[in-house]
Each structure stands twice: as structure tokens, then as C-alpha cells.
mmCIF file of C-alpha atoms and ligand atoms in Angstrom:
data_model
loop_
_atom_site.group_PDB
_atom_site.id
_atom_site.type_symbol
_atom_site.label_atom_id
_atom_site.label_comp_id
_atom_site.label_asym_id
_atom_site.label_seq_id
_atom_site.Cartn_x
_atom_site.Cartn_y
_atom_site.Cartn_z
ATOM 1 C CA UNK I 301 88.634 18.997 150.737
ATOM 2 C CA UNK I 302 87.463 22.272 152.237
ATOM 3 C CA UNK I 303 90.134 23.912 154.375
ATOM 4 C CA UNK I 304 88.662 25.679 157.397
ATOM 5 C CA UNK I 305 90.361 28.872 158.580
ATOM 6 C CA UNK I 306 90.263 28.827 162.384
ATOM 7 C CA UNK I 307 90.932 31.880 164.588
ATOM 8 C CA UNK I 308 92.865 31.982 167.836
ATOM 9 C CA UNK I 309 89.916 31.502 170.231
ATOM 10 C CA UNK I 310 90.073 28.794 172.842
ATOM 11 C CA UNK I 311 87.375 26.821 170.981
ATOM 12 C CA UNK I 312 89.335 27.074 167.726
ATOM 13 C CA UNK I 313 92.532 25.848 169.374
ATOM 14 C CA UNK I 314 90.594 22.897 170.797
ATOM 15 C CA UNK I 315 89.079 22.208 167.372
ATOM 16 C CA UNK I 316 92.575 22.104 165.827
ATOM 17 C CA UNK I 317 93.787 19.750 168.572
ATOM 18 C CA UNK I 318 90.769 17.490 168.044
ATOM 19 C CA UNK I 319 91.407 17.325 164.271
ATOM 20 C CA UNK I 320 95.039 16.321 164.869
ATOM 21 C CA UNK I 321 94.014 13.744 167.468
ATOM 22 C CA UNK I 322 91.670 12.270 164.852
ATOM 23 C CA UNK I 323 94.367 11.903 162.214
ATOM 24 C CA UNK I 324 93.835 15.092 160.188
ATOM 25 C CA UNK I 325 96.480 17.584 159.042
ATOM 26 C CA UNK I 326 96.232 21.172 160.323
ATOM 27 C CA UNK I 327 98.296 24.290 159.568
ATOM 28 C CA UNK I 328 99.470 25.556 162.960
ATOM 29 C CA UNK I 329 101.420 28.570 164.212
ATOM 30 C CA UNK I 330 104.829 28.244 165.853
ATOM 31 C CA UNK I 331 107.406 30.833 166.889
ATOM 32 C CA UNK I 332 109.644 29.849 163.928
ATOM 33 C CA UNK I 333 107.341 29.433 160.898
ATOM 34 C CA UNK I 334 103.893 27.853 160.413
ATOM 35 C CA UNK I 335 103.867 24.052 160.500
ATOM 36 C CA UNK I 336 101.724 21.340 158.961
ATOM 37 C CA UNK I 337 100.808 19.441 162.105
ATOM 38 C CA UNK I 338 99.815 15.788 162.367
ATOM 39 C CA UNK I 339 100.029 13.006 164.958
ATOM 40 C CA UNK I 340 103.672 11.893 164.636
ATOM 41 C CA UNK I 341 102.761 8.323 165.639
ATOM 42 C CA UNK I 342 99.965 7.947 163.061
ATOM 43 C CA UNK I 343 101.490 6.695 159.798
ATOM 44 C CA UNK I 344 98.465 7.637 157.726
ATOM 45 C CA UNK I 345 98.364 11.164 159.080
ATOM 46 C CA UNK I 346 102.102 11.600 158.499
ATOM 47 C CA UNK I 347 101.776 10.222 154.967
ATOM 48 C CA UNK I 348 99.079 12.851 154.375
ATOM 49 C CA UNK I 349 101.532 15.572 155.485
ATOM 50 C CA UNK I 350 104.095 14.449 152.886
ATOM 51 C CA UNK I 351 101.351 14.327 150.235
ATOM 52 C CA UNK I 352 99.954 17.796 151.089
ATOM 53 C CA UNK I 353 103.442 19.353 150.828
ATOM 54 C CA UNK I 354 104.656 17.198 147.915
ATOM 55 C CA UNK I 355 107.664 16.575 150.173
ATOM 56 C CA UNK I 356 110.272 13.957 149.188
ATOM 57 C CA UNK I 357 109.768 10.871 151.400
ATOM 58 C CA UNK I 358 113.417 10.874 152.534
ATOM 59 C CA UNK I 359 113.144 14.317 154.171
ATOM 60 C CA UNK I 360 112.293 13.596 157.838
ATOM 61 C CA UNK I 361 109.791 15.504 159.969
ATOM 62 C CA UNK I 362 110.604 17.145 163.286
ATOM 63 C CA UNK I 363 108.554 15.856 166.222
ATOM 64 C CA UNK I 364 107.215 18.557 168.551
ATOM 65 C CA UNK I 365 106.568 17.797 172.207
ATOM 66 C CA UNK I 366 105.265 19.832 175.152
ATOM 67 C CA UNK I 367 108.243 19.358 177.467
ATOM 68 C CA UNK I 368 111.721 17.938 176.937
ATOM 69 C CA UNK I 369 111.139 15.425 179.746
ATOM 70 C CA UNK I 370 108.898 13.574 177.237
ATOM 71 C CA UNK I 371 111.791 13.071 174.807
ATOM 72 C CA UNK I 372 112.561 9.695 176.464
ATOM 73 C CA UNK I 373 109.274 8.365 175.059
ATOM 74 C CA UNK I 374 110.511 8.838 171.491
ATOM 75 C CA UNK I 375 114.334 8.867 171.642
ATOM 76 C CA UNK I 376 117.054 6.547 173.014
ATOM 77 C CA UNK I 377 120.489 7.212 174.496
ATOM 78 C CA UNK I 378 119.818 10.894 175.108
ATOM 79 C CA UNK I 379 123.163 12.466 176.066
ATOM 80 C CA UNK I 380 123.604 14.594 179.170
ATOM 81 C CA UNK I 381 124.443 17.524 176.888
ATOM 82 C CA UNK I 382 120.934 17.353 175.389
ATOM 83 C CA UNK I 383 119.440 17.903 178.840
ATOM 84 C CA UNK I 384 121.791 20.828 179.467
ATOM 85 C CA UNK I 385 120.789 22.380 176.155
ATOM 86 C CA UNK I 386 117.111 21.750 176.893
ATOM 87 C CA UNK I 387 117.452 23.566 180.198
ATOM 88 C CA UNK I 388 118.675 26.656 178.400
ATOM 89 C CA UNK I 389 116.860 26.578 175.040
ATOM 90 C CA UNK I 390 113.618 24.592 175.513
ATOM 91 C CA UNK I 391 110.996 25.689 174.880
ATOM 92 C CA UNK I 392 112.347 27.460 171.820
ATOM 93 C CA UNK I 393 113.678 27.191 168.263
ATOM 94 C CA UNK I 394 116.127 24.304 168.802
ATOM 95 C CA UNK I 395 115.745 20.814 167.289
ATOM 96 C CA UNK I 396 117.961 18.004 168.589
ATOM 97 C CA UNK I 397 118.614 14.924 166.455
ATOM 98 C CA UNK I 398 118.599 11.792 168.622
ATOM 99 C CA UNK I 399 118.471 8.017 168.037
ATOM 100 C CA UNK I 400 114.783 7.154 167.632
ATOM 101 C CA UNK I 401 112.711 4.626 169.516
ATOM 102 C CA UNK I 402 110.620 2.147 167.506
ATOM 103 C CA UNK I 403 107.412 4.004 168.413
ATOM 104 C CA UNK I 404 108.381 6.692 165.851
ATOM 105 C CA UNK I 405 107.228 5.345 162.479
ATOM 106 C CA UNK I 406 109.773 5.169 159.701
ATOM 107 C CA UNK I 407 107.635 7.518 157.522
ATOM 108 C CA UNK I 408 108.014 10.212 160.183
ATOM 109 C CA UNK I 409 111.803 9.876 160.314
ATOM 110 C CA UNK I 410 112.187 9.675 156.536
ATOM 111 C CA UNK I 411 113.590 6.155 156.912
ATOM 112 C CA UNK I 412 116.397 7.309 159.266
ATOM 113 C CA UNK I 413 117.045 5.710 162.672
ATOM 114 C CA UNK I 414 117.116 9.152 164.282
ATOM 115 C CA UNK I 415 114.401 11.656 165.136
ATOM 116 C CA UNK I 416 114.447 15.439 165.468
ATOM 117 C CA UNK I 417 112.845 16.589 168.733
ATOM 118 C CA UNK I 418 111.703 20.150 169.458
ATOM 119 C CA UNK I 419 109.763 21.850 172.241
ATOM 120 C CA UNK I 420 108.050 24.884 170.705
ATOM 121 C CA UNK I 421 107.462 27.993 172.806
ATOM 122 C CA UNK I 422 104.430 29.328 170.891
ATOM 123 C CA UNK I 423 101.587 29.257 173.382
ATOM 124 C CA UNK I 424 98.957 28.089 170.860
ATOM 125 C CA UNK I 425 101.226 25.332 169.527
ATOM 126 C CA UNK I 426 101.931 24.236 173.099
ATOM 127 C CA UNK I 427 98.224 24.013 173.847
ATOM 128 C CA UNK I 428 97.572 22.008 170.683
ATOM 129 C CA UNK I 429 100.226 19.464 171.703
ATOM 130 C CA UNK I 430 98.817 19.172 175.215
ATOM 131 C CA UNK I 431 95.142 19.036 174.175
ATOM 132 C CA UNK I 432 95.661 16.573 171.318
ATOM 133 C CA UNK I 433 97.783 14.342 173.530
ATOM 134 C CA UNK I 434 100.002 13.649 170.484
ATOM 135 C CA UNK I 435 103.620 14.314 169.699
ATOM 136 C CA UNK I 436 103.153 16.482 166.605
ATOM 137 C CA UNK I 437 105.127 16.045 163.404
ATOM 138 C CA UNK I 438 105.201 19.459 161.792
ATOM 139 C CA UNK I 439 107.308 20.424 158.794
ATOM 140 C CA UNK I 440 107.029 23.958 157.482
ATOM 141 C CA UNK I 441 103.549 24.454 156.001
ATOM 142 C CA UNK I 442 104.663 25.479 152.487
ATOM 143 C CA UNK I 443 104.477 23.434 149.319
ATOM 144 C CA UNK I 444 107.881 21.777 149.064
ATOM 145 C CA UNK I 445 110.398 24.137 147.484
ATOM 146 C CA UNK I 446 108.469 27.390 148.148
ATOM 147 C CA UNK I 447 109.294 29.974 150.870
ATOM 148 C CA UNK I 448 108.169 28.892 154.342
ATOM 149 C CA UNK I 449 104.935 30.488 155.608
ATOM 150 C CA UNK I 450 105.132 33.024 158.418
ATOM 151 C CA UNK I 451 101.410 33.817 158.645
ATOM 152 C CA UNK I 452 98.133 31.931 158.209
ATOM 153 C CA UNK I 453 97.374 33.497 154.800
ATOM 154 C CA UNK I 454 100.622 32.087 153.366
ATOM 155 C CA UNK I 455 99.534 28.638 154.547
ATOM 156 C CA UNK I 456 96.127 29.124 152.916
ATOM 157 C CA UNK I 457 97.827 30.221 149.681
ATOM 158 C CA UNK I 458 99.757 26.929 149.523
ATOM 159 C CA UNK I 459 97.409 24.476 151.274
ATOM 160 C CA UNK I 460 93.805 25.533 150.546
ATOM 161 C CA UNK I 461 91.948 22.363 149.558
ATOM 162 C CA UNK I 462 94.811 20.093 150.621
ATOM 163 C CA UNK I 463 94.413 19.954 154.436
ATOM 164 C CA UNK I 464 91.572 20.037 156.998
ATOM 165 C CA UNK I 465 92.230 23.439 158.559
ATOM 166 C CA UNK I 466 94.599 26.317 159.224
ATOM 167 C CA UNK I 467 94.759 27.951 162.649
ATOM 168 C CA UNK I 468 95.603 31.658 162.617
ATOM 169 C CA UNK I 469 97.965 32.467 165.494
ATOM 170 C CA UNK I 470 99.417 35.714 164.137
ATOM 171 C CA UNK I 471 102.741 36.194 162.408
ATOM 172 C CA UNK I 472 105.664 33.953 163.421
ATOM 173 C CA UNK I 473 108.090 35.682 165.765
ATOM 174 C CA UNK I 474 111.422 34.434 164.347
ATOM 175 C CA UNK I 475 110.476 33.882 160.692
ATOM 176 C CA UNK I 476 113.095 31.163 160.038
ATOM 177 C CA UNK I 477 112.908 27.497 160.962
ATOM 178 C CA UNK I 478 114.533 26.024 164.074
ATOM 179 C CA UNK I 479 118.244 25.438 164.539
ATOM 180 C CA UNK I 480 118.858 21.709 163.918
ATOM 181 C CA UNK I 481 121.788 20.091 165.757
ATOM 182 C CA UNK I 482 123.278 16.630 166.097
ATOM 183 C CA UNK I 483 125.618 15.385 168.846
ATOM 184 C CA UNK I 484 129.288 14.577 168.323
ATOM 185 C CA UNK I 485 130.786 13.286 171.539
ATOM 186 C CA UNK I 486 130.306 14.497 175.078
ATOM 187 C CA UNK I 487 130.364 18.247 174.701
ATOM 188 C CA UNK I 488 130.261 18.949 170.982
ATOM 189 C CA UNK I 489 127.338 19.562 168.631
ATOM 190 C CA UNK I 490 127.067 20.116 164.907
ATOM 191 C CA UNK I 491 124.705 22.655 163.361
ATOM 192 C CA UNK I 492 122.897 20.984 160.468
ATOM 193 C CA UNK I 493 120.579 23.916 159.885
ATOM 194 C CA UNK I 494 121.155 27.354 161.456
ATOM 195 C CA UNK I 495 118.280 29.185 163.148
ATOM 196 C CA UNK I 496 117.515 31.628 165.935
ATOM 197 C CA UNK I 497 119.498 29.605 168.491
ATOM 198 C CA UNK I 498 122.866 30.728 167.181
ATOM 199 C CA UNK I 499 126.335 29.162 167.289
ATOM 200 C CA UNK I 500 127.346 31.797 169.850
ATOM 201 C CA UNK I 501 124.403 30.834 172.085
ATOM 202 C CA UNK I 502 125.183 27.095 171.807
ATOM 203 C CA UNK I 503 128.780 27.823 172.803
ATOM 204 C CA UNK I 504 127.489 28.986 176.188
ATOM 205 C CA UNK I 505 126.687 25.309 176.880
ATOM 206 C CA UNK I 506 128.890 23.278 174.490
ATOM 207 C CA UNK I 507 132.676 23.208 174.318
ATOM 208 C CA UNK I 508 132.629 22.990 170.547
ATOM 209 C CA UNK I 509 130.019 23.827 167.930
ATOM 210 C CA UNK I 510 130.777 22.677 164.387
ATOM 211 C CA UNK I 511 128.939 23.944 161.368
ATOM 212 C CA UNK I 512 128.028 21.332 158.787
ATOM 213 C CA UNK I 513 129.518 22.114 155.351
ATOM 214 C CA UNK I 514 126.014 21.975 153.809
ATOM 215 C CA UNK I 515 125.022 25.113 155.774
ATOM 216 C CA UNK I 516 127.114 27.486 153.687
ATOM 217 C CA UNK I 517 127.419 25.834 150.309
ATOM 218 C CA UNK I 518 125.862 23.402 147.891
ATOM 219 C CA UNK I 519 126.763 19.785 148.578
ATOM 220 C CA UNK I 520 128.504 17.802 145.842
ATOM 221 C CA UNK I 521 126.087 15.520 143.995
ATOM 222 C CA UNK I 522 127.603 12.385 145.539
ATOM 223 C CA UNK I 523 127.762 13.698 149.142
ATOM 224 C CA UNK I 524 125.342 12.327 151.758
ATOM 225 C CA UNK I 525 123.487 15.143 153.536
ATOM 226 C CA UNK I 526 123.532 14.937 157.345
ATOM 227 C CA UNK I 527 120.222 16.777 157.207
ATOM 228 C CA UNK I 528 118.330 15.582 154.117
ATOM 229 C CA UNK I 529 116.428 18.878 153.818
ATOM 230 C CA UNK I 530 119.680 20.728 153.109
ATOM 231 C CA UNK I 531 120.265 18.984 149.793
ATOM 232 C CA UNK I 532 117.239 20.465 148.050
ATOM 233 C CA UNK I 533 116.845 23.845 146.370
ATOM 234 C CA UNK I 534 114.323 25.307 148.723
ATOM 235 C CA UNK I 535 112.513 28.381 149.947
ATOM 236 C CA UNK I 536 112.308 29.688 146.366
ATOM 237 C CA UNK I 537 109.728 32.119 145.053
ATOM 238 C CA UNK I 538 108.760 32.013 141.349
ATOM 239 C CA UNK I 539 111.154 34.877 140.687
ATOM 240 C CA UNK I 540 114.797 34.059 140.077
ATOM 241 C CA UNK I 541 116.771 35.043 143.178
ATOM 242 C CA UNK I 542 120.414 36.101 143.035
ATOM 243 C CA UNK I 543 122.438 36.870 146.174
ATOM 244 C CA UNK I 544 124.816 39.776 145.629
ATOM 245 C CA UNK I 545 127.822 39.965 147.961
ATOM 246 C CA UNK I 546 129.459 43.355 148.347
ATOM 247 C CA UNK I 547 128.982 46.724 150.052
ATOM 248 C CA UNK I 548 126.098 49.168 149.526
ATOM 249 C CA UNK I 549 127.866 51.221 146.865
ATOM 250 C CA UNK I 550 128.921 48.204 144.815
ATOM 251 C CA UNK I 551 125.437 46.678 145.141
ATOM 252 C CA UNK I 552 123.845 49.899 143.816
ATOM 253 C CA UNK I 553 126.287 50.042 140.942
ATOM 254 C CA UNK I 554 125.527 46.418 140.067
ATOM 255 C CA UNK I 555 121.767 47.057 140.132
ATOM 256 C CA UNK I 556 122.129 50.198 137.997
ATOM 257 C CA UNK I 557 123.808 48.044 135.335
ATOM 258 C CA UNK I 558 121.245 45.253 135.573
ATOM 259 C CA UNK I 559 117.921 47.027 136.192
ATOM 260 C CA UNK I 560 114.723 46.405 134.248
ATOM 261 C CA UNK I 561 110.937 46.517 134.520
ATOM 262 C CA UNK I 562 110.474 43.322 136.532
ATOM 263 C CA UNK I 563 113.849 43.388 138.214
ATOM 264 C CA UNK I 564 113.680 44.044 141.964
ATOM 265 C CA UNK I 565 116.202 44.458 144.749
ATOM 266 C CA UNK I 566 115.741 43.227 148.306
ATOM 267 C CA UNK I 567 117.774 45.626 150.431
ATOM 268 C CA UNK I 568 118.347 46.789 153.997
ATOM 269 C CA UNK I 569 115.806 49.316 155.361
ATOM 270 C CA UNK I 570 118.448 52.008 155.850
ATOM 271 C CA UNK I 571 119.539 51.765 152.211
ATOM 272 C CA UNK I 572 116.156 52.660 150.748
ATOM 273 C CA UNK I 573 116.278 56.490 150.990
ATOM 274 C CA UNK I 574 117.894 57.224 147.647
ATOM 275 C CA UNK I 575 117.409 53.840 145.970
ATOM 276 C CA UNK I 576 116.224 54.553 142.446
ATOM 277 C CA UNK I 577 115.181 51.089 141.255
ATOM 278 C CA UNK I 578 112.335 48.663 142.142
ATOM 279 C CA UNK I 579 112.946 47.426 145.657
ATOM 280 C CA UNK I 580 111.578 45.965 148.859
ATOM 281 C CA UNK I 581 113.368 46.128 152.207
ATOM 282 C CA UNK I 582 113.884 43.319 154.696
ATOM 283 C CA UNK I 583 115.118 45.154 157.761
ATOM 284 C CA UNK I 584 118.488 46.205 159.112
ATOM 285 C CA UNK I 585 119.290 43.733 161.871
ATOM 286 C CA UNK I 586 119.714 39.985 161.380
ATOM 287 C CA UNK I 587 116.634 39.432 163.549
ATOM 288 C CA UNK I 588 114.510 41.711 161.357
ATOM 289 C CA UNK I 589 115.865 40.111 158.196
ATOM 290 C CA UNK I 590 114.984 36.645 159.520
ATOM 291 C CA UNK I 591 111.513 37.825 160.452
ATOM 292 C CA UNK I 592 110.788 39.386 157.045
ATOM 293 C CA UNK I 593 112.725 37.252 154.534
ATOM 294 C CA UNK I 594 110.109 34.623 153.605
ATOM 295 C CA UNK I 595 107.257 37.155 153.667
ATOM 296 C CA UNK I 596 109.142 39.425 151.257
ATOM 297 C CA UNK I 597 109.959 36.556 148.885
ATOM 298 C CA UNK I 598 106.229 35.864 148.625
ATOM 299 C CA UNK I 599 105.419 39.585 148.229
ATOM 300 C CA UNK I 600 108.002 39.909 145.455
ATOM 301 C CA UNK I 601 106.135 37.206 143.509
ATOM 302 C CA UNK I 602 102.855 39.066 144.097
ATOM 303 C CA UNK I 603 104.504 42.225 142.759
ATOM 304 C CA UNK I 604 105.422 40.412 139.548
ATOM 305 C CA UNK I 605 109.174 40.325 140.132
ATOM 306 C CA UNK I 606 111.036 38.119 137.662
ATOM 307 C CA UNK I 607 114.538 38.675 139.002
ATOM 308 C CA UNK I 608 115.397 39.627 142.589
ATOM 309 C CA UNK I 609 118.878 40.791 143.552
ATOM 310 C CA UNK I 610 119.313 40.381 147.284
ATOM 311 C CA UNK I 611 121.787 42.459 149.224
ATOM 312 C CA UNK I 612 123.632 39.771 151.188
ATOM 313 C CA UNK I 613 122.948 39.630 154.938
ATOM 314 C CA UNK I 614 125.690 39.560 157.550
ATOM 315 C CA UNK I 615 126.452 35.935 158.423
ATOM 316 C CA UNK I 616 126.778 36.736 162.149
ATOM 317 C CA UNK I 617 124.285 35.423 164.701
ATOM 318 C CA UNK I 618 120.859 34.736 163.178
ATOM 319 C CA UNK I 619 122.274 36.202 159.956
ATOM 320 C CA UNK I 620 123.778 32.770 159.273
ATOM 321 C CA UNK I 621 120.236 31.337 159.115
ATOM 322 C CA UNK I 622 119.136 34.129 156.785
ATOM 323 C CA UNK I 623 122.108 33.544 154.488
ATOM 324 C CA UNK I 624 121.564 29.759 154.562
ATOM 325 C CA UNK I 625 117.924 30.174 153.400
ATOM 326 C CA UNK I 626 118.811 32.799 150.804
ATOM 327 C CA UNK I 627 121.490 30.789 149.009
ATOM 328 C CA UNK I 628 118.992 27.925 148.674
ATOM 329 C CA UNK I 629 116.265 30.286 147.457
ATOM 330 C CA UNK I 630 118.851 31.430 144.905
ATOM 331 C CA UNK I 631 119.697 27.886 143.815
ATOM 332 C CA UNK I 632 123.213 28.767 145.104
ATOM 333 C CA UNK I 633 123.614 31.648 142.646
ATOM 334 C CA UNK I 634 125.822 34.097 144.543
ATOM 335 C CA UNK I 635 127.543 36.963 142.728
ATOM 336 C CA UNK I 636 130.479 38.889 144.249
ATOM 337 C CA UNK I 637 130.679 42.534 143.165
HETATM 338 P P1 AMP Z 1564 111.133 21.433 158.076
HETATM 339 O O1 AMP Z 1564 110.310 20.264 158.494
HETATM 340 O O2 AMP Z 1564 110.638 22.027 156.832
HETATM 341 O O3 AMP Z 1564 111.366 22.408 159.192
HETATM 342 O O4 AMP Z 1564 112.541 20.799 157.804
HETATM 343 C C1 AMP Z 1564 113.087 19.946 158.795
HETATM 344 C C2 AMP Z 1564 114.561 19.897 158.662
HETATM 345 O O5 AMP Z 1564 115.113 19.111 159.710
HETATM 346 C C3 AMP Z 1564 114.999 19.290 157.340
HETATM 347 O O6 AMP Z 1564 116.130 19.963 156.858
HETATM 348 C C4 AMP Z 1564 115.320 17.870 157.758
HETATM 349 O O7 AMP Z 1564 116.219 17.282 156.882
HETATM 350 C C5 AMP Z 1564 115.878 18.059 159.177
HETATM 351 N N1 AMP Z 1564 115.699 16.864 159.975
HETATM 352 C C6 AMP Z 1564 114.555 16.397 160.542
HETATM 353 N N2 AMP Z 1564 114.764 15.214 161.130
HETATM 354 C C7 AMP Z 1564 116.060 14.908 160.943
HETATM 355 C C8 AMP Z 1564 116.883 13.785 161.304
HETATM 356 N N3 AMP Z 1564 116.390 12.745 161.961
HETATM 357 N N4 AMP Z 1564 118.186 13.825 160.926
HETATM 358 C C9 AMP Z 1564 118.693 14.869 160.247
HETATM 359 N N5 AMP Z 1564 117.962 15.943 159.870
HETATM 360 C C10 AMP Z 1564 116.665 15.968 160.213
HETATM 361 MG MG1 MG Z 1565 110.678 23.319 155.277
#
């Protein structure tokens, strides 16, 4: 299949919407990462999404809608708290797990009786939902296991020949996928996957915000993942990634003892001045690190890196999302120095 690269013109956006309406799969921009969009109610189209990504069938897709008021068409028993959260965080990078209505095919929900609902804020994505008239199932547009794509070229790198088109809408603002939450009683939620809507932000609306154990560590083999996507090694470049916990001085000392031709470090921007070994930077703030992480992991592969030592991010705010992605990219290999 030839994969068309569409630009951001009005005609191109309409062309992408038309393809999705007709059951094709299209790479589309969102404010989190690029998605592989398809009509969430069309089983064949959704099956094609799983095939294009080589995604395990038990890993459910998030359904994207234009306005949270439409959630009632796809979900049952929506708690009051969901509406309060929607008021504050929709549109935006928040996915709420809700009991699904029968209209959502089982392929879309990975066989679960729940569905993840999100209202994206990216203007182009919003227009595609409205123009196609479909709720859009859109997992990240990477081949399963690889770093998520944050620009159209990354999608082309993974999906050329596998899907109908990719729509270029510029680089993704946040750079990490949405925060995924489930509901636990009247005023409590659980973070299944951290993102740009942080625990601190959720606490402005919820009395309690629990963090699922799978966010910060590898689940035991026999444990059932609340969010199936969290059980896989994920987001990994070809290079072996190792997260190194410790301060700047200890990190430098560690790298000096473990350097080599194809060994790279991924460090904070402000640490690069006198860094004597191969490196790339991924920003200083948690927001910058989220924005650049996946892009840098792909660039490190392009540079021929075989081992990447990553200076651990702060786990505060969006940093928790960065850390959550990194430990999976590292296959949970974290070294304390
Ligand atoms: P991605 O599509 O790549 O953004 O990944 C979607 C994430 O949301 C995965 O970690 C899924 O396991 C999770 N997810 C989607 N739907 C559900 C659901 N119904 N219940 C729990 N987790 C979900
Ligand atoms: Mg993904």
C-alpha cells in the first residue's frame, strides 16, 4: 500500500477525515503523540490498526471524541466525578476508563468491558473527528514496542506502506501519551498511566488520587495489569537503554567508567557544558523532557548508539510520565550510583 503524506491544509484535513470515514487507517497529529486513527465502531478498520502496529490484541485502544458530552453514546454509568474532571481537563491529555456500551466493538476495547475515552485538544485532530463523524480509535502511531512518534516523519518511518496516509500537523506539544485514569468510588481516581495531566492537577478535583503500582515498577509475571499496555516492554529504541539514578557528579563518574565508541548519555541541557563523552540532551524541565524524550530515543538510534545511559528525570509533575516511559524503554534496568 502506498502511504500518502498529507500536509495541514484544509483540503488535506478533509481528505484524512474522508479516509477514516471510509474505513482506512491514517496517522494523525494530537497534542500528546501521533495516533493511528480509525473509526472506533468499524471492526475491520480497528483490526487493521492492530495489524499495522503489530499490537497485541489484548491491549485496548482509546476512543477519541469531539466533546465529552458525547461520552454517553459509548460509555455507561458515567460518574459525576468524570463530568467534573471533563470540565477542567477536556479537551486535553486525559483518558477516562468507563464501562463500555455494546456499540464499542470488543476488538476496540481489547476484549474488556470498559472503554478509554479522551477529548483531544489538537485543532486538526478535533476537525478530523468532527468531519469524519466517527469516534476515532487512535493508539500511538509507532510499531508496537518502539518509541511513540511525536512528528509525522516518525510515523512515516514506522508505517510507510502499512497505512493509507499520514497527516502532518507539526510536532506534538506534550510528547508523552495521555494520563489514563480509572474511577474508584465517588471522589477517588487511580492513575494507570501518568501523563501531562498530573496527580497534583487531578487533586484539584478529586479527594484522592492513587497511583497504580505498575506505573513505577515492573509487574510480577502473575499480576493482572489494570492497564494492559503497562505490562509490555515498550517505547524502546534499538539501543539498550539504562536509567541511571543519582546526582550529576555520580552520573558523570559512572559514565567515565563505562564509556565507549557507541555508548551515549542522555542528559539534562544544563549538564552538557563540560560533558566529555557522547551525549544528547533532553531538556531541563519535566515538560521539556517529556516533549523531547521519544524524539531523542529515535535520534540516538540514528546516531548508531548501542548503549544509552539516561540521567534519571525528577518524578515530580509530568516527570512521573517521563520516568514511567523511560523505565519501560529500559526494560526496567535502573542502576543506582
Ligand atoms: P496507546 O494507545 O498507545 O496510547 O496506549 C493506550 C493505553 O491505554 C494502554 O496502556 C492501554 O492499556 C490503556 N487503555 C486503553 N483502554 C483501556 C481500558 N479500557 N482499560 C484499561 N486501560 C486501557
Ligand atoms: Mg502506545
